[in-house]
């Protein structure tokens, strides 16, 4: 018998204990991919902030398992895999790459690698050798997505104040980066020729390739040990399990229609960018309808459908227990209506750099606001409602080479019906870390003067919202700074009588003069200038008591 597990005794529903084992086996594949990606990457954004995600998919492109990475990546990655599968024949040794928001991507800095995994003598990393090599059988796919600190475009860091997607960087439609185990050197060279920091990009791209090879080996090893049929069976079993759990959650909600609306901060042209939502619960199914949302914007605040789908999947998954697997089955009983040409389903060539990071947060707030009416005991007040995107780029005089720095900065989380809101954390659609001061000062011509919680920025209530963060940067060389943020005008809402959180604010001090920056700004700075970013607090929950 060795250490091989016993076969299933029944051809019916998978054994629950064995299903739990496979849930962790598949998740461990994604987790090991993430470890390899983080440890072999070059940029602090991936190595320190962990701005990446890894997942495992079945042969049809449905996500079966993920690591605990970034919600806005993971909910949209099945569309990336399906785009690759639908556009090309992926064979042993091939790897596809894409970042096109209108073909499975989210925004251009998020580059996705998709690796097919084969069994019976061939893995996703090596073609079969010899005439007698058995015919390979597709087991599934593994994929990684990482936010690259520069992919070209108008401004360093590739998060510009853009008006169309072509201004945001190099667009990569689904295409093969690796064929039969060999990197396409022409494509590789083309990609690196369009970025400001090619050495760093090459290191991060190779880290993603390494993560794919690791995932392919691990998943192929599972098929070899347990059998391809058994692996496929439990992939489907986990999808069915997640669907059943989601249906149970929906069935617990009172039938009816729940409406909510919220808006983004005004743009430079004073566009009113409103997100309207009706959630209709009927039995164990739900319709999430964004009809009435504002038309797509002339700014970069547009979200593609994949982002809206990600936010929807995240919210319903967050309302369930931790034991439920996060996979494509969670979306089976949910129908998402996002009218084309609106802020939540933009048409090409609309700019989308901020839609992935900022509008996704507001979509989440609107979903939670609607569901708070159906299950108030489960839903917290609004969190900071932004990722506080900051990009800085210029030339490093000490190393005599270009640099690009990208970071999202944490803030206050919303308080819940029974809990205080955590302070200084990344919330909802992002799950990254704040970059350590030591990593910033080592890698870039920057000095951090202050890094602390922004006291009393959380909304008051029976339970207070979490506080935001203050981070002050001194520039040691001239640079271009881009700030993409929200909740600078509109405040994160409280619930059940709780007060809203404080809005964020940013100041630039140059030559002794201090001025406030708008939430979306691009400025040139000189050595000695200081930027102070102060992030929003979360909303409070419940009416304050006498001491509140």
Short mmCIF file of C-alpha atoms in Angstrom, two decimals:
data_model
loop_
_atom_site.label_atom_id
_atom_site.label_comp_id
_atom_site.label_asym_id
_atom_site.label_seq_id
_atom_site.Cartn_x
_atom_site.Cartn_y
_atom_site.Cartn_z
CA UNK A 1 0.00 0.00 0.00
CA UNK A 2 2.89 2.41 0.73
CA UNK A 3 1.70 5.83 1.79
CA UNK A 4 -0.85 6.17 -1.02
CA UNK A 5 -4.34 6.93 0.25
CA UNK A 6 -7.16 4.41 -0.11
CA UNK A 7 -9.53 4.95 -3.01
CA UNK A 8 -13.03 6.35 -2.56
CA UNK A 9 -15.61 3.77 -1.53
CA UNK A 10 -18.52 5.63 -3.07
CA UNK A 11 -18.99 7.33 -6.40
CA UNK A 12 -21.43 9.78 -4.80
CA UNK A 13 -20.62 12.98 -2.94
CA UNK A 14 -16.92 13.20 -1.97
CA UNK A 15 -15.98 12.12 1.53
CA UNK A 16 -16.05 15.25 3.77
CA UNK A 17 -12.81 14.46 5.58
CA UNK A 18 -11.01 13.77 2.34
CA UNK A 19 -12.49 16.94 0.84
CA UNK A 20 -10.94 18.93 3.67
CA UNK A 21 -7.58 17.30 2.99
CA UNK A 22 -7.75 18.23 -0.69
CA UNK A 23 -8.80 21.77 0.18
CA UNK A 24 -5.53 22.21 2.04
CA UNK A 25 -3.51 20.35 -0.58
CA UNK A 26 -4.68 22.67 -3.35
CA UNK A 27 -4.27 25.76 -1.17
CA UNK A 28 -0.74 24.70 -0.29
CA UNK A 29 0.15 24.72 -3.99
CA UNK A 30 -0.87 28.40 -4.21
CA UNK A 31 0.88 29.19 -0.93
CA UNK A 32 4.14 27.63 -2.11
CA UNK A 33 3.90 29.61 -5.32
CA UNK A 34 3.57 32.78 -3.26
CA UNK A 35 6.61 31.95 -1.15
CA UNK A 36 8.74 31.44 -4.27
CA UNK A 37 7.45 34.64 -5.87
CA UNK A 38 8.15 36.73 -2.79
CA UNK A 39 11.59 35.30 -2.08
CA UNK A 40 12.88 35.55 -5.66
CA UNK A 41 11.40 38.94 -6.60
CA UNK A 42 13.45 42.13 -6.91
CA UNK A 43 11.11 45.00 -6.08
CA UNK A 44 10.12 46.03 -2.54
CA UNK A 45 6.54 46.23 -3.79
CA UNK A 46 6.46 42.46 -4.24
CA UNK A 47 9.12 41.33 -1.79
CA UNK A 48 8.10 43.56 1.14
CA UNK A 49 4.51 44.62 0.48
CA UNK A 50 3.53 41.24 -1.02
CA UNK A 51 1.50 42.84 -3.80
CA UNK A 52 0.85 39.56 -5.60
CA UNK A 53 -1.59 36.65 -5.71
CA UNK A 54 -1.41 32.98 -6.69
CA UNK A 55 -4.17 30.48 -7.41
CA UNK A 56 -4.98 27.01 -8.77
CA UNK A 57 -7.55 26.36 -11.51
CA UNK A 58 -9.22 23.31 -12.98
CA UNK A 59 -9.00 22.33 -16.64
CA UNK A 60 -11.95 24.57 -17.56
CA UNK A 61 -10.39 27.65 -15.95
CA UNK A 62 -12.44 27.75 -12.75
CA UNK A 63 -10.49 28.84 -9.67
CA UNK A 64 -10.29 25.93 -7.24
CA UNK A 65 -7.98 27.29 -4.55
CA UNK A 66 -5.99 30.38 -3.64
CA UNK A 67 -3.56 31.60 -1.07
CA UNK A 68 -4.56 34.38 1.34
CA UNK A 69 -3.49 37.10 -1.04
CA UNK A 70 -5.29 40.07 -2.63
CA UNK A 71 -9.08 40.02 -3.21
CA UNK A 72 -9.08 42.36 -6.21
CA UNK A 73 -6.61 40.03 -7.94
CA UNK A 74 -8.19 36.72 -7.08
CA UNK A 75 -11.79 37.39 -7.99
CA UNK A 76 -10.78 38.47 -11.48
CA UNK A 77 -8.07 35.89 -12.26
CA UNK A 78 -10.50 33.24 -13.58
CA UNK A 79 -11.33 35.66 -16.41
CA UNK A 80 -7.60 35.90 -17.20
CA UNK A 81 -7.25 32.12 -17.36
CA UNK A 82 -10.34 31.75 -19.53
CA UNK A 83 -9.08 34.46 -21.91
CA UNK A 84 -5.81 32.56 -22.34
CA UNK A 85 -7.53 29.22 -22.80
CA UNK A 86 -9.95 30.68 -25.32
CA UNK A 87 -7.28 32.42 -27.40
CA UNK A 88 -4.51 29.84 -27.66
CA UNK A 89 -3.61 26.19 -27.29
CA UNK A 90 -1.45 25.92 -24.20
CA UNK A 91 0.82 22.89 -24.41
CA UNK A 92 3.40 21.38 -22.03
CA UNK A 93 6.16 23.91 -21.40
CA UNK A 94 4.05 26.93 -22.42
CA UNK A 95 3.33 29.97 -20.23
CA UNK A 96 0.87 32.73 -21.19
CA UNK A 97 1.10 36.34 -20.04
CA UNK A 98 -1.36 39.25 -20.08
CA UNK A 99 -2.26 42.55 -18.47
CA UNK A 100 -4.91 43.88 -20.86
CA UNK A 101 -7.84 45.10 -18.70
CA UNK A 102 -10.23 44.47 -21.56
CA UNK A 103 -9.16 40.86 -21.98
CA UNK A 104 -9.10 39.41 -18.49
CA UNK A 105 -6.85 41.90 -16.68
CA UNK A 106 -7.63 44.65 -14.19
CA UNK A 107 -5.13 47.47 -14.80
CA UNK A 108 -1.81 47.48 -16.63
CA UNK A 109 0.64 47.17 -13.69
CA UNK A 110 -1.00 43.84 -12.75
CA UNK A 111 0.75 41.28 -14.96
CA UNK A 112 -0.64 37.74 -14.92
CA UNK A 113 1.19 34.52 -15.84
CA UNK A 114 -0.86 31.39 -16.63
CA UNK A 115 0.86 27.98 -16.65
CA UNK A 116 -0.89 24.80 -17.83
CA UNK A 117 -0.29 21.68 -15.75
CA UNK A 118 -0.16 18.28 -17.41
CA UNK A 119 0.06 14.76 -16.01
CA UNK A 120 1.12 11.33 -17.22
CA UNK A 121 4.66 12.19 -18.12
CA UNK A 122 4.49 15.94 -18.75
CA UNK A 123 4.34 18.90 -16.39
CA UNK A 124 3.55 22.51 -17.12
CA UNK A 125 7.25 23.31 -17.15
CA UNK A 126 8.80 20.66 -19.39
CA UNK A 127 7.70 19.13 -22.71
CA UNK A 128 7.61 15.32 -22.96
CA UNK A 129 10.76 13.75 -24.33
CA UNK A 130 11.25 10.70 -26.55
CA UNK A 131 8.96 8.82 -28.90
CA UNK A 132 7.62 6.66 -26.10
CA UNK A 133 6.61 9.55 -23.84
CA UNK A 134 2.96 9.13 -22.83
CA UNK A 135 0.42 11.62 -24.16
CA UNK A 136 0.00 14.44 -21.66
CA UNK A 137 -3.36 15.09 -20.04
CA UNK A 138 -4.36 18.53 -18.83
CA UNK A 139 -4.90 18.61 -15.07
CA UNK A 140 -5.50 22.32 -14.68
CA UNK A 141 -3.67 25.63 -14.49
CA UNK A 142 -1.71 27.67 -11.98
CA UNK A 143 -1.51 31.46 -12.22
CA UNK A 144 0.19 34.36 -10.51
CA UNK A 145 -0.56 38.06 -10.68
CA UNK A 146 1.84 40.72 -9.43
CA UNK A 147 1.67 44.50 -9.41
CA UNK A 148 4.79 45.77 -11.17
CA UNK A 149 6.15 49.11 -10.02
CA UNK A 150 6.42 50.38 -13.60
CA UNK A 151 5.08 49.26 -16.99
CA UNK A 152 5.70 52.51 -18.86
CA UNK A 153 3.08 55.18 -19.50
CA UNK A 154 2.80 58.86 -18.70
CA UNK A 155 4.40 58.94 -15.28
CA UNK A 156 6.84 56.83 -13.24
CA UNK A 157 5.03 54.01 -11.47
CA UNK A 158 2.39 53.66 -14.21
CA UNK A 159 -0.50 54.99 -12.12
CA UNK A 160 -0.94 58.26 -14.02
CA UNK A 161 -3.74 60.81 -14.14
CA UNK A 162 -4.68 59.38 -17.50
CA UNK A 163 -7.53 59.88 -19.91
CA UNK A 164 -7.23 56.65 -21.90
CA UNK A 165 -5.68 53.26 -21.34
CA UNK A 166 -2.92 53.85 -23.90
CA UNK A 167 -1.40 56.47 -21.57
CA UNK A 168 -1.08 53.99 -18.72
CA UNK A 169 1.71 51.77 -20.05
CA UNK A 170 2.44 48.76 -22.21
CA UNK A 171 -0.66 46.68 -23.02
CA UNK A 172 -0.07 42.92 -23.21
CA UNK A 173 -2.95 40.91 -24.70
CA UNK A 174 -3.02 37.19 -23.89
CA UNK A 175 0.13 35.83 -25.58
CA UNK A 176 2.66 33.07 -25.01
CA UNK A 177 5.71 34.25 -23.09
CA UNK A 178 7.22 30.76 -22.94
CA UNK A 179 6.93 28.11 -25.68
CA UNK A 180 7.97 24.51 -25.00
CA UNK A 181 10.12 25.67 -22.10
CA UNK A 182 11.88 28.52 -23.95
CA UNK A 183 11.26 32.20 -23.25
CA UNK A 184 10.24 34.22 -26.31
CA UNK A 185 13.25 36.57 -26.35
CA UNK A 186 11.62 38.99 -28.78
CA UNK A 187 8.57 39.45 -26.57
CA UNK A 188 10.77 39.62 -23.47
CA UNK A 189 12.90 42.34 -25.05
CA UNK A 190 9.86 44.29 -26.23
CA UNK A 191 8.38 44.31 -22.74
CA UNK A 192 11.60 45.44 -21.04
CA UNK A 193 12.19 48.14 -23.66
CA UNK A 194 8.95 49.87 -22.58
CA UNK A 195 9.61 50.22 -18.85
CA UNK A 196 11.71 52.64 -16.83
CA UNK A 197 13.37 50.02 -14.61
CA UNK A 198 14.10 47.01 -16.85
CA UNK A 199 16.43 45.23 -14.43
CA UNK A 200 13.84 45.26 -11.66
CA UNK A 201 11.07 44.23 -14.04
CA UNK A 202 13.13 41.33 -15.38
CA UNK A 203 13.73 40.11 -11.84
CA UNK A 204 10.06 40.27 -10.92
CA UNK A 205 8.94 38.62 -14.16
CA UNK A 206 11.39 35.76 -13.63
CA UNK A 207 10.07 35.40 -10.10
CA UNK A 208 6.58 34.89 -11.53
CA UNK A 209 7.88 32.29 -13.97
CA UNK A 210 9.55 30.50 -11.06
CA UNK A 211 6.31 30.58 -9.09
CA UNK A 212 4.50 29.01 -12.06
CA UNK A 213 7.07 26.23 -12.35
CA UNK A 214 6.74 25.51 -8.65
CA UNK A 215 2.95 25.40 -8.80
CA UNK A 216 2.97 23.18 -11.87
CA UNK A 217 5.33 20.67 -10.23
CA UNK A 218 3.29 20.58 -7.03
CA UNK A 219 -0.05 20.12 -8.79
CA UNK A 220 1.38 17.48 -11.14
CA UNK A 221 2.77 15.65 -8.10
CA UNK A 222 -0.70 15.58 -6.53
CA UNK A 223 -2.09 14.02 -9.72
CA UNK A 224 0.70 11.46 -9.76
CA UNK A 225 0.13 10.47 -6.16
CA UNK A 226 -3.68 10.42 -6.05
CA UNK A 227 -4.55 9.95 -9.71
CA UNK A 228 -5.81 12.51 -12.17
CA UNK A 229 -9.43 11.38 -11.83
CA UNK A 230 -9.28 11.75 -8.06
CA UNK A 231 -7.76 15.23 -8.28
CA UNK A 232 -10.39 16.32 -10.80
CA UNK A 233 -13.13 14.89 -8.62
CA UNK A 234 -12.07 16.85 -5.59
CA UNK A 235 -11.56 20.01 -7.60
CA UNK A 236 -15.22 19.77 -8.57
CA UNK A 237 -16.12 18.78 -5.02
CA UNK A 238 -14.60 21.97 -3.64
CA UNK A 239 -16.41 24.08 -6.22
CA UNK A 240 -19.70 22.42 -5.26
CA UNK A 241 -18.96 22.87 -1.55
CA UNK A 242 -18.32 26.61 -1.97
CA UNK A 243 -21.51 26.98 -4.00
CA UNK A 244 -23.56 25.18 -1.34
CA UNK A 245 -22.10 27.38 1.40
CA UNK A 246 -22.88 30.55 -0.59
CA UNK A 247 -26.43 29.38 -1.22
CA UNK A 248 -26.88 28.73 2.52
CA UNK A 249 -25.67 32.25 3.29
CA UNK A 250 -28.06 33.80 0.75
CA UNK A 251 -30.97 31.65 1.95
CA UNK A 252 -30.47 33.07 5.47
CA UNK A 253 -31.07 36.60 4.15
CA UNK A 254 -34.64 37.90 4.01
CA UNK A 255 -36.02 37.94 0.48
CA UNK A 256 -36.35 41.43 -0.92
CA UNK A 257 -34.62 44.32 -2.63
CA UNK A 258 -31.89 46.28 -0.87
CA UNK A 259 -30.66 49.53 -2.38
CA UNK A 260 -27.64 51.68 -1.67
CA UNK A 261 -25.67 54.40 -3.38
CA UNK A 262 -22.39 56.18 -2.80
CA UNK A 263 -20.13 58.40 -4.86
CA UNK A 264 -16.45 58.93 -5.51
CA UNK A 265 -14.78 62.25 -4.78
CA UNK A 266 -15.40 64.84 -7.52
CA UNK A 267 -12.96 64.78 -10.43
CA UNK A 268 -11.15 67.83 -11.81
CA UNK A 269 -14.04 68.31 -14.23
CA UNK A 270 -16.54 67.98 -11.35
CA UNK A 271 -18.02 64.82 -12.78
CA UNK A 272 -20.55 63.25 -10.44
CA UNK A 273 -19.38 59.64 -10.23
CA UNK A 274 -22.09 57.71 -8.43
CA UNK A 275 -22.40 53.97 -7.92
CA UNK A 276 -25.98 52.77 -7.54
CA UNK A 277 -26.87 49.26 -6.54
CA UNK A 278 -29.90 47.06 -6.05
CA UNK A 279 -29.36 43.67 -4.41
CA UNK A 280 -32.31 41.32 -4.95
CA UNK A 281 -32.43 38.24 -2.74
CA UNK A 282 -34.71 35.41 -3.79
CA UNK A 283 -34.37 32.08 -2.03
CA UNK A 284 -30.79 30.93 -2.35
CA UNK A 285 -29.89 33.18 -5.29
CA UNK A 286 -29.10 36.86 -5.57
CA UNK A 287 -28.94 39.48 -8.31
CA UNK A 288 -26.44 42.31 -7.87
CA UNK A 289 -27.57 45.08 -10.24
CA UNK A 290 -25.54 48.25 -10.82
CA UNK A 291 -28.07 49.80 -13.21
CA UNK A 292 -28.18 53.58 -12.68
CA UNK A 293 -24.45 53.90 -12.03
CA UNK A 294 -22.77 56.91 -13.67
CA UNK A 295 -21.39 56.58 -17.19
CA UNK A 296 -17.68 55.83 -17.51
CA UNK A 297 -15.44 58.73 -16.61
CA UNK A 298 -12.90 60.78 -18.53
CA UNK A 299 -10.56 60.05 -15.62
CA UNK A 300 -8.86 56.74 -14.75
CA UNK A 301 -11.49 55.83 -12.14
CA UNK A 302 -13.21 53.36 -14.46
CA UNK A 303 -13.46 49.74 -13.38
CA UNK A 304 -13.63 46.90 -15.87
CA UNK A 305 -16.14 44.09 -15.33
CA UNK A 306 -13.47 41.81 -13.81
CA UNK A 307 -12.93 44.31 -10.98
CA UNK A 308 -16.65 44.61 -10.25
CA UNK A 309 -16.93 40.82 -10.22
CA UNK A 310 -13.98 40.64 -7.81
CA UNK A 311 -15.57 43.08 -5.39
CA UNK A 312 -18.85 41.17 -5.46
CA UNK A 313 -17.13 37.84 -4.85
CA UNK A 314 -15.11 39.35 -1.99
CA UNK A 315 -18.11 40.77 -0.14
CA UNK A 316 -20.14 37.56 -0.19
CA UNK A 317 -17.09 35.49 0.66
CA UNK A 318 -16.29 37.80 3.60
CA UNK A 319 -19.75 37.18 5.07
CA UNK A 320 -19.07 33.43 5.27
CA UNK A 321 -16.93 31.50 7.74
CA UNK A 322 -13.22 31.04 7.26
CA UNK A 323 -13.56 27.30 6.62
CA UNK A 324 -15.33 27.79 3.29
CA UNK A 325 -12.90 27.59 0.37
CA UNK A 326 -12.48 30.72 -1.75
CA UNK A 327 -13.09 29.62 -5.31
CA UNK A 328 -15.28 30.14 -8.35
CA UNK A 329 -18.11 28.20 -6.75
CA UNK A 330 -18.85 31.18 -4.51
CA UNK A 331 -20.12 33.11 -7.55
CA UNK A 332 -22.40 30.38 -8.93
CA UNK A 333 -25.62 31.61 -7.23
CA UNK A 334 -24.81 35.30 -7.83
CA UNK A 335 -25.76 37.17 -10.98
CA UNK A 336 -23.93 40.47 -11.53
CA UNK A 337 -25.49 43.08 -13.82
CA UNK A 338 -23.00 45.83 -14.69
CA UNK A 339 -24.21 47.87 -17.67
CA UNK A 340 -21.51 48.32 -20.28
CA UNK A 341 -20.15 51.83 -20.64
CA UNK A 342 -20.62 52.68 -16.97
CA UNK A 343 -18.14 53.29 -14.18
CA UNK A 344 -18.36 49.62 -13.17
CA UNK A 345 -17.97 48.11 -16.66
CA UNK A 346 -16.04 50.53 -18.83
CA UNK A 347 -15.55 50.25 -22.58
CA UNK A 348 -12.15 50.36 -24.20
CA UNK A 349 -10.17 52.64 -24.41
CA UNK A 350 -11.27 54.16 -21.08
CA UNK A 351 -8.46 54.71 -18.58
CA UNK A 352 -8.61 52.20 -15.71
CA UNK A 353 -5.49 52.68 -13.54
CA UNK A 354 -7.48 53.89 -10.53
CA UNK A 355 -10.55 51.75 -11.13
CA UNK A 356 -8.78 48.63 -9.89
CA UNK A 357 -7.52 50.25 -6.70
CA UNK A 358 -9.97 53.04 -5.86
CA UNK A 359 -13.34 52.36 -7.51
CA UNK A 360 -13.12 48.74 -6.36
CA UNK A 361 -13.15 50.01 -2.78
CA UNK A 362 -16.24 52.12 -3.38
CA UNK A 363 -18.01 49.20 -5.06
CA UNK A 364 -17.27 47.21 -1.91
CA UNK A 365 -18.66 49.99 0.30
CA UNK A 366 -21.87 50.11 -1.75
CA UNK A 367 -22.30 46.33 -1.60
CA UNK A 368 -21.79 46.31 2.15
CA UNK A 369 -24.15 49.26 2.56
CA UNK A 370 -26.89 47.36 0.77
CA UNK A 371 -26.29 44.10 2.63
CA UNK A 372 -26.23 45.91 5.98
CA UNK A 373 -29.98 46.25 5.51
CA UNK A 374 -30.36 42.49 5.07
CA UNK A 375 -27.93 41.26 7.75
CA UNK A 376 -26.95 44.20 9.99
CA UNK A 377 -25.39 41.85 12.54
CA UNK A 378 -22.66 40.85 10.04
CA UNK A 379 -21.70 44.07 8.26
CA UNK A 380 -19.24 46.72 9.52
CA UNK A 381 -19.23 50.45 8.82
CA UNK A 382 -17.23 51.73 5.88
CA UNK A 383 -13.45 51.39 6.03
CA UNK A 384 -11.12 54.04 4.67
CA UNK A 385 -12.45 53.52 1.14
CA UNK A 386 -9.14 53.99 -0.67
CA UNK A 387 -5.76 52.37 -1.17
CA UNK A 388 -3.89 55.71 -1.02
CA UNK A 389 -1.79 54.95 -4.09
CA UNK A 390 1.55 56.73 -4.11
CA UNK A 391 4.11 56.46 -6.91
CA UNK A 392 7.47 58.23 -6.94
CA UNK A 393 9.98 58.08 -9.75
CA UNK A 394 13.17 59.76 -10.83
CA UNK A 395 16.88 59.06 -10.92
CA UNK A 396 18.78 57.64 -7.97
CA UNK A 397 21.99 59.72 -7.81
CA UNK A 398 23.81 57.22 -5.58
CA UNK A 399 23.21 54.25 -7.89
CA UNK A 400 23.09 56.38 -11.07
CA UNK A 401 19.98 54.69 -12.42
CA UNK A 402 16.22 55.30 -12.64
CA UNK A 403 13.95 54.26 -9.78
CA UNK A 404 10.21 53.80 -9.40
CA UNK A 405 8.52 53.41 -6.02
CA UNK A 406 4.91 52.28 -5.59
CA UNK A 407 2.96 51.81 -2.40
CA UNK A 408 -0.55 51.66 -1.10
CA UNK A 409 -0.90 52.93 2.45
CA UNK A 410 -3.17 51.46 5.11
CA UNK A 411 -5.80 53.36 7.04
CA UNK A 412 -8.73 52.85 9.38
CA UNK A 413 -11.13 49.92 9.16
CA UNK A 414 -14.82 50.34 9.91
CA UNK A 415 -16.14 49.34 13.32
CA UNK A 416 -18.48 46.36 13.50
CA UNK A 417 -21.66 45.61 15.47
CA UNK A 418 -19.54 44.21 18.30
CA UNK A 419 -15.96 45.34 17.60
CA UNK A 420 -13.73 48.36 17.30
CA UNK A 421 -12.29 49.05 13.87
CA UNK A 422 -8.60 48.12 13.54
CA UNK A 423 -6.18 51.00 12.92
CA UNK A 424 -3.47 51.38 10.30
CA UNK A 425 -4.39 48.37 8.17
CA UNK A 426 -5.11 47.62 4.54
CA UNK A 427 -8.81 46.98 4.06
CA UNK A 428 -11.15 45.11 1.74
CA UNK A 429 -9.87 44.81 -1.83
CA UNK A 430 -6.21 45.09 -0.87
CA UNK A 431 -4.39 42.74 1.47
CA UNK A 432 -0.84 44.03 1.26
CA UNK A 433 1.56 45.25 3.93
CA UNK A 434 2.90 48.74 4.53
CA UNK A 435 6.47 48.92 3.23
CA UNK A 436 8.96 48.96 6.15
CA UNK A 437 10.91 52.17 6.60
CA UNK A 438 14.22 50.29 6.31
CA UNK A 439 13.23 48.83 2.93
CA UNK A 440 12.22 52.24 1.56
CA UNK A 441 15.34 54.02 2.69
CA UNK A 442 17.61 51.23 1.48
CA UNK A 443 16.08 50.93 -1.99
CA UNK A 444 15.20 54.55 -2.86
CA UNK A 445 16.51 58.12 -2.43
CA UNK A 446 13.85 58.77 0.22
CA UNK A 447 13.87 59.35 3.95
CA UNK A 448 10.86 58.66 6.18
CA UNK A 449 10.49 61.44 8.75
CA UNK A 450 7.28 60.27 10.45
CA UNK A 451 5.33 57.03 10.42
CA UNK A 452 2.54 56.81 12.98
CA UNK A 453 -1.16 56.35 13.55
CA UNK A 454 -3.31 59.40 12.89
CA UNK A 455 -5.00 59.70 16.26
CA UNK A 456 -8.77 60.28 16.50
CA UNK A 457 -9.32 59.96 12.75
CA UNK A 458 -11.73 57.04 13.23
CA UNK A 459 -15.43 57.81 13.48
CA UNK A 460 -16.99 57.85 16.93
CA UNK A 461 -19.76 55.49 17.95
CA UNK A 462 -20.61 52.74 20.37
CA UNK A 463 -17.59 51.18 18.68
CA UNK A 464 -15.03 53.55 17.16
CA UNK A 465 -13.67 53.21 13.66
CA UNK A 466 -9.97 52.55 13.23
CA UNK A 467 -7.46 55.38 12.83
CA UNK A 468 -5.57 56.16 9.67
CA UNK A 469 -1.81 56.51 9.15
CA UNK A 470 0.54 59.43 8.77
CA UNK A 471 3.63 58.89 6.62
CA UNK A 472 6.04 61.77 5.84
CA UNK A 473 8.56 61.38 3.00
CA UNK A 474 11.62 63.58 2.47
CA UNK A 475 12.96 63.51 -1.10
CA UNK A 476 16.72 63.18 -1.45
CA UNK A 477 16.68 63.86 -5.20
CA UNK A 478 14.28 65.41 -7.74
CA UNK A 479 11.32 63.17 -8.55
CA UNK A 480 7.83 62.97 -10.01
CA UNK A 481 5.08 62.12 -7.53
CA UNK A 482 1.62 60.80 -8.37
CA UNK A 483 -1.08 60.46 -5.73
CA UNK A 484 -4.25 58.51 -6.52
CA UNK A 485 -6.60 58.42 -3.56
CA UNK A 486 -10.21 58.69 -2.46
CA UNK A 487 -12.12 59.69 0.69
CA UNK A 488 -10.56 63.16 0.60
CA UNK A 489 -13.93 64.89 0.19
CA UNK A 490 -16.47 62.21 1.06
CA UNK A 491 -16.03 60.56 4.44
CA UNK A 492 -16.27 56.80 5.14
CA UNK A 493 -19.81 56.24 6.40
CA UNK A 494 -20.78 55.02 9.85
CA UNK A 495 -23.63 52.61 10.55
CA UNK A 496 -26.46 52.45 13.07
CA UNK A 497 -25.81 56.02 14.22
CA UNK A 498 -22.02 55.82 14.19
CA UNK A 499 -20.15 58.85 12.87
CA UNK A 500 -18.15 58.83 9.64
CA UNK A 501 -14.38 58.57 9.66
CA UNK A 502 -12.15 61.56 8.99
CA UNK A 503 -11.21 62.14 5.35
CA UNK A 504 -7.63 61.77 4.22
CA UNK A 505 -5.37 64.68 3.37
CA UNK A 506 -1.90 65.24 1.91
CA UNK A 507 0.51 68.18 2.15
CA UNK A 508 3.64 69.08 0.19
CA UNK A 509 6.20 71.35 1.83
CA UNK A 510 8.60 72.91 -0.65
CA UNK A 511 11.07 75.71 0.13
CA UNK A 512 9.33 76.38 3.42
CA UNK A 513 5.85 76.66 1.90
CA UNK A 514 3.22 74.08 2.80
CA UNK A 515 0.29 73.41 0.48
CA UNK A 516 -2.52 70.88 0.42
CA UNK A 517 -2.62 68.46 -2.50
CA UNK A 518 -5.84 67.17 -4.06
CA UNK A 519 -6.61 63.49 -3.73
CA UNK A 520 -5.50 62.91 -7.32
CA UNK A 521 -2.37 64.87 -8.14
CA UNK A 522 0.91 64.70 -10.05
CA UNK A 523 3.72 67.06 -8.96
CA UNK A 524 7.45 67.46 -9.51
CA UNK A 525 9.50 67.73 -6.33
CA UNK A 526 13.07 68.75 -5.50
CA UNK A 527 15.58 67.41 -3.00
CA UNK A 528 14.58 68.53 0.48
CA UNK A 529 10.83 68.68 -0.23
CA UNK A 530 8.56 66.80 2.16
CA UNK A 531 5.30 64.97 1.36
CA UNK A 532 2.95 64.15 4.22
CA UNK A 533 0.22 61.58 3.47
CA UNK A 534 -2.50 61.19 6.12
CA UNK A 535 -4.99 58.44 5.42
CA UNK A 536 -8.71 58.27 6.31
CA UNK A 537 -10.21 56.69 9.40
CA UNK A 538 -12.95 54.08 9.39
CA UNK A 539 -16.59 54.75 10.19
CA UNK A 540 -17.98 54.23 13.68
CA UNK A 541 -20.77 51.79 14.56
CA UNK A 542 -23.75 52.55 16.81
CA UNK A 543 -24.72 55.76 18.55
CA UNK A 544 -22.05 56.98 20.97
CA UNK A 545 -22.78 56.59 24.65
CA UNK A 546 -22.39 59.41 27.19
CA UNK A 547 -18.58 59.11 27.00
CA UNK A 548 -18.51 58.59 23.19
#
